PDB file of C-alpha atoms and ligand atoms in Angstrom:
ATOM      1  CA  MET A 178       0.175   0.219  -0.098  1.00  0.00           C
ATOM      2  CA  LYS A 179       2.330   2.387   1.426  1.00  0.00           C
ATOM      3  CA  ASN A 180       4.464   1.636  -2.016  1.00  0.00           C
ATOM      4  CA  LYS A 181       1.687   2.127  -4.496  1.00  0.00           C
ATOM      5  CA  PHE A 182       1.323   5.387  -3.060  1.00  0.00           C
ATOM      6  CA  SER A 183       4.977   6.624  -3.314  1.00  0.00           C
ATOM      7  CA  LYS A 184       4.954   5.498  -7.263  1.00  0.00           C
ATOM      8  CA  SER A 185       1.545   7.506  -7.621  1.00  0.00           C
ATOM      9  CA  LEU A 186       3.239  10.200  -5.707  1.00  0.00           C
ATOM     10  CA  ILE A 187       6.538  10.222  -8.127  1.00  0.00           C
ATOM     11  CA  PHE A 188       4.027  10.043 -11.213  1.00  0.00           C
ATOM     12  CA  ALA A 189       2.251  13.138  -9.919  1.00  0.00           C
ATOM     13  CA  LEU A 190       5.267  14.949  -9.915  1.00  0.00           C
ATOM     14  CA  SER A 191       6.926  14.099 -12.825  1.00  0.00           C
ATOM     15  CA  VAL A 192       4.004  15.236 -14.653  1.00  0.00           C
ATOM     16  CA  VAL A 193       3.740  18.596 -13.192  1.00  0.00           C
ATOM     17  CA  GLY A 194       7.605  18.940 -13.667  1.00  0.00           C
ATOM     18  CA  SER A 195       7.291  18.126 -17.416  1.00  0.00           C
ATOM     19  CA  LEU A 196       4.102  20.636 -17.996  1.00  0.00           C
ATOM     20  CA  GLY A 197       6.350  23.194 -15.881  1.00  0.00           C
ATOM     21  CA  ALA A 198       8.958  22.886 -18.613  1.00  0.00           C
ATOM     22  CA  TYR A 199       6.634  22.727 -21.563  1.00  0.00           C
ATOM     23  CA  ALA A 200       5.245  26.089 -20.422  1.00  0.00           C
ATOM     24  CA  ASP A 201       8.890  27.933 -19.882  1.00  0.00           C
ATOM     25  CA  CYS A 202      10.671  26.270 -23.227  1.00  0.00           C
ATOM     26  CA  VAL A 203       7.674  25.394 -26.084  1.00  0.00           C
ATOM     27  CA  PHE A 204       6.334  28.771 -27.781  1.00  0.00           C
ATOM     28  CA  GLU A 205       3.522  29.064 -30.247  1.00  0.00           C
ATOM     29  CA  VAL A 206       3.822  32.409 -32.278  1.00  0.00           C
ATOM     30  CA  SER A 207       0.522  33.357 -34.418  1.00  0.00           C
ATOM     31  CA  VAL A 208       0.017  35.979 -37.209  1.00  0.00           C
ATOM     32  CA  GLY A 209      -2.335  36.837 -39.965  1.00  0.00           C
ATOM     33  CA  ASP A 210      -2.570  39.022 -42.930  1.00  0.00           C
ATOM     34  CA  ASN A 211      -1.165  41.712 -40.968  1.00  0.00           C
ATOM     35  CA  LEU A 212       1.990  42.567 -39.738  1.00  0.00           C
ATOM     36  CA  VAL A 213       1.410  41.771 -36.238  1.00  0.00           C
ATOM     37  CA  PHE A 214       2.776  38.698 -33.864  1.00  0.00           C
ATOM     38  CA  ASP A 215       0.071  38.133 -31.293  1.00  0.00           C
ATOM     39  CA  ILE A 216       2.886  38.599 -28.760  1.00  0.00           C
ATOM     40  CA  GLN A 217       5.060  41.401 -28.415  1.00  0.00           C
ATOM     41  CA  SER A 218       7.486  39.697 -25.909  1.00  0.00           C
ATOM     42  CA  MET A 219       9.095  36.383 -25.319  1.00  0.00           C
ATOM     43  CA  GLU A 220      10.521  35.503 -21.860  1.00  0.00           C
ATOM     44  CA  VAL A 221      12.426  32.107 -21.909  1.00  0.00           C
ATOM     45  CA  ASP A 222      13.554  30.006 -18.418  1.00  0.00           C
ATOM     46  CA  GLY A 223      17.635  29.896 -18.800  1.00  0.00           C
ATOM     47  CA  ASN A 224      17.140  26.358 -17.670  1.00  0.00           C
ATOM     48  CA  CYS A 225      15.786  25.274 -21.112  1.00  0.00           C
ATOM     49  CA  LYS A 226      17.786  22.870 -22.548  1.00  0.00           C
ATOM     50  CA  SER A 227      16.332  23.645 -25.739  1.00  0.00           C
ATOM     51  CA  VAL A 228      13.504  26.285 -27.169  1.00  0.00           C
ATOM     52  CA  SER A 229      10.898  25.403 -29.473  1.00  0.00           C
ATOM     53  CA  VAL A 230       9.018  28.376 -31.431  1.00  0.00           C
ATOM     54  CA  ASN A 231       6.118  27.143 -33.594  1.00  0.00           C
ATOM     55  CA  LEU A 232       4.759  29.748 -36.080  1.00  0.00           C
ATOM     56  CA  ILE A 233       1.472  29.801 -37.239  1.00  0.00           C
ATOM     57  CA  HIS A 234       0.096  31.859 -40.449  1.00  0.00           C
ATOM     58  CA  THR A 235      -3.351  32.379 -39.689  1.00  0.00           C
ATOM     59  CA  GLY A 236      -4.250  34.690 -42.848  1.00  0.00           C
ATOM     60  CA  ASN A 237      -5.013  33.509 -46.677  1.00  0.00           C
ATOM     61  CA  LEU A 238      -2.220  35.477 -48.630  1.00  0.00           C
ATOM     62  CA  PRO A 239       0.457  33.253 -50.073  1.00  0.00           C
ATOM     63  CA  ALA A 240       4.280  33.557 -49.020  1.00  0.00           C
ATOM     64  CA  ASN A 241       5.506  35.805 -51.534  1.00  0.00           C
ATOM     65  CA  ILE A 242       2.949  38.486 -50.845  1.00  0.00           C
ATOM     66  CA  MET A 243       2.500  38.213 -47.331  1.00  0.00           C
ATOM     67  CA  GLY A 244       5.294  36.184 -45.987  1.00  0.00           C
ATOM     68  CA  HIS A 245       6.569  35.754 -42.138  1.00  0.00           C
ATOM     69  CA  ASN A 246       8.864  34.159 -40.413  1.00  0.00           C
ATOM     70  CA  TRP A 247      10.261  33.922 -37.179  1.00  0.00           C
ATOM     71  CA  VAL A 248      13.942  34.995 -36.453  1.00  0.00           C
ATOM     72  CA  LEU A 249      15.970  35.711 -33.923  1.00  0.00           C
ATOM     73  CA  SER A 250      19.001  37.813 -32.986  1.00  0.00           C
ATOM     74  CA  LYS A 251      20.897  40.022 -30.494  1.00  0.00           C
ATOM     75  CA  ALA A 252      18.841  43.573 -31.053  1.00  0.00           C
ATOM     76  CA  SER A 253      22.033  45.321 -32.361  1.00  0.00           C
ATOM     77  CA  ASP A 254      22.357  42.859 -35.293  1.00  0.00           C
ATOM     78  CA  LEU A 255      18.563  42.880 -36.574  1.00  0.00           C
ATOM     79  CA  SER A 256      18.419  45.766 -38.956  1.00  0.00           C
ATOM     80  CA  ALA A 257      21.802  44.331 -41.110  1.00  0.00           C
ATOM     81  CA  ILE A 258      20.464  40.472 -41.138  1.00  0.00           C
ATOM     82  CA  ALA A 259      17.492  41.726 -42.611  1.00  0.00           C
ATOM     83  CA  ASN A 260      18.865  44.178 -44.714  1.00  0.00           C
ATOM     84  CA  ASP A 261      20.951  40.977 -46.084  1.00  0.00           C
ATOM     85  CA  GLY A 262      17.923  38.954 -45.876  1.00  0.00           C
ATOM     86  CA  PHE A 263      16.360  41.299 -48.728  1.00  0.00           C
ATOM     87  CA  SER A 264      19.107  40.476 -51.146  1.00  0.00           C
ATOM     88  CA  ALA A 265      18.847  36.919 -50.614  1.00  0.00           C
ATOM     89  CA  GLY A 266      15.200  36.577 -51.286  1.00  0.00           C
ATOM     90  CA  LEU A 267      12.228  34.686 -50.799  1.00  0.00           C
ATOM     91  CA  ASP A 268      14.157  31.415 -51.826  1.00  0.00           C
ATOM     92  CA  ASN A 269      16.474  31.754 -49.174  1.00  0.00           C
ATOM     93  CA  ASN A 270      13.489  32.785 -46.498  1.00  0.00           C
ATOM     94  CA  TYR A 271      14.946  36.275 -46.772  1.00  0.00           C
ATOM     95  CA  LEU A 272      18.272  35.324 -44.653  1.00  0.00           C
ATOM     96  CA  LYS A 273      21.585  35.409 -46.070  1.00  0.00           C
ATOM     97  CA  PRO A 274      22.432  31.652 -46.130  1.00  0.00           C
ATOM     98  CA  GLY A 275      25.258  31.046 -43.523  1.00  0.00           C
ATOM     99  CA  ASP A 276      24.634  34.259 -41.539  1.00  0.00           C
ATOM    100  CA  GLU A 277      26.179  33.625 -38.181  1.00  0.00           C
ATOM    101  CA  ARG A 278      24.391  36.527 -36.717  1.00  0.00           C
ATOM    102  CA  ILE A 279      21.192  34.399 -36.912  1.00  0.00           C
ATOM    103  CA  ILE A 280      20.439  32.527 -33.529  1.00  0.00           C
ATOM    104  CA  ALA A 281      17.348  30.791 -35.015  1.00  0.00           C
ATOM    105  CA  ALA A 282      15.047  30.855 -37.775  1.00  0.00           C
ATOM    106  CA  THR A 283      11.810  29.322 -39.379  1.00  0.00           C
ATOM    107  CA  LYS A 284      11.305  29.428 -43.225  1.00  0.00           C
ATOM    108  CA  VAL A 285       9.168  31.878 -44.589  1.00  0.00           C
ATOM    109  CA  ILE A 286       5.280  30.930 -44.800  1.00  0.00           C
ATOM    110  CA  GLY A 287       2.375  31.781 -46.315  1.00  0.00           C
ATOM    111  CA  GLY A 288      -1.764  31.932 -44.961  1.00  0.00           C
ATOM    112  CA  GLY A 289      -2.489  28.182 -43.295  1.00  0.00           C
ATOM    113  CA  ASP A 290       1.092  27.128 -42.922  1.00  0.00           C
ATOM    114  CA  GLU A 291       2.760  26.302 -39.718  1.00  0.00           C
ATOM    115  CA  ALA A 292       6.511  26.099 -39.085  1.00  0.00           C
ATOM    116  CA  SER A 293       8.552  25.276 -36.323  1.00  0.00           C
ATOM    117  CA  VAL A 294      12.264  25.633 -35.285  1.00  0.00           C
ATOM    118  CA  GLU A 295      13.993  23.980 -32.324  1.00  0.00           C
ATOM    119  CA  PHE A 296      17.373  25.582 -30.876  1.00  0.00           C
ATOM    120  CA  SER A 297      19.851  25.581 -28.460  1.00  0.00           C
ATOM    121  CA  ILE A 298      19.816  28.954 -25.626  1.00  0.00           C
ATOM    122  CA  GLU A 299      23.387  27.829 -24.442  1.00  0.00           C
ATOM    123  CA  GLY A 300      25.575  30.657 -25.115  1.00  0.00           C
ATOM    124  CA  LEU A 301      22.789  33.297 -24.789  1.00  0.00           C
ATOM    125  CA  SER A 302      23.399  35.836 -21.774  1.00  0.00           C
ATOM    126  CA  SER A 303      20.414  37.095 -19.861  1.00  0.00           C
ATOM    127  CA  ASP A 304      22.426  40.539 -19.898  1.00  0.00           C
ATOM    128  CA  GLU A 305      21.842  40.693 -23.936  1.00  0.00           C
ATOM    129  CA  SER A 306      19.366  41.939 -25.642  1.00  0.00           C
ATOM    130  CA  TYR A 307      17.670  39.882 -28.050  1.00  0.00           C
ATOM    131  CA  GLN A 308      14.860  40.665 -30.442  1.00  0.00           C
ATOM    132  CA  PHE A 309      12.493  38.163 -32.888  1.00  0.00           C
ATOM    133  CA  PHE A 310      11.342  39.568 -35.826  1.00  0.00           C
ATOM    134  CA  CYS A 311      10.183  38.796 -39.560  1.00  0.00           C
ATOM    135  CA  SER A 312      12.604  39.219 -42.348  1.00  0.00           C
ATOM    136  CA  PHE A 313      10.272  39.603 -45.011  1.00  0.00           C
ATOM    137  CA  PRO A 314      10.990  43.001 -46.562  1.00  0.00           C
ATOM    138  CA  GLY A 315       9.180  45.775 -44.896  1.00  0.00           C
ATOM    139  CA  HIS A 316       7.888  43.713 -42.137  1.00  0.00           C
ATOM    140  CA  TRP A 317      10.831  43.835 -39.713  1.00  0.00           C
ATOM    141  CA  ALA A 318      10.591  47.335 -39.165  1.00  0.00           C
ATOM    142  CA  VAL A 319       7.222  46.692 -37.177  1.00  0.00           C
ATOM    143  CA  MET A 320       7.266  42.637 -36.620  1.00  0.00           C
ATOM    144  CA  LYS A 321       9.197  42.295 -34.128  1.00  0.00           C
ATOM    145  CA  GLY A 322       9.375  42.001 -30.215  1.00  0.00           C
ATOM    146  CA  SER A 323      11.655  41.362 -27.112  1.00  0.00           C
ATOM    147  CA  PHE A 324      13.394  37.999 -26.389  1.00  0.00           C
ATOM    148  CA  VAL A 325      14.492  37.667 -22.749  1.00  0.00           C
ATOM    149  CA  VAL A 326      16.484  34.843 -21.078  1.00  0.00           C
ATOM    150  CA  LYS A 327      15.642  34.990 -17.220  1.00  0.00           C
TER     151      LYS A 327
HETATM  152 CO1   CO B 294       5.962  39.077 -42.109  1.00  0.00          CO
END
């Protein structure tokens, strides 16, 4: 009887533990046929082994008209990455191939699509200012938000 109770307790604790990790390390970001992410800031637990971001395009327009992606970089690198991305074109998801300033990025998607990226935050600092943004030409000026490692 005692043993059975212990097993139940351990099971309950492990469920709570995994739910906690899920809430902190996995994000869903939505955007429609406009230039507005549904969240303006993201806070990530520094203990996350990896972070997953799932981008959902709830609009109807195709990627070449109203494409969106989710890109993470230092705030100070954002405009340079976006400018280089403009030249790279849609075939490269409006990101310069091999750009090491990019910490993580999904592909560019159109309405009705989803894209995910999973990345390590090892090496990111709670003292650094990071931003997420959409690198589609003209979008990044307004489609961006803060990304903080707690
Ligand atoms: Co966009």
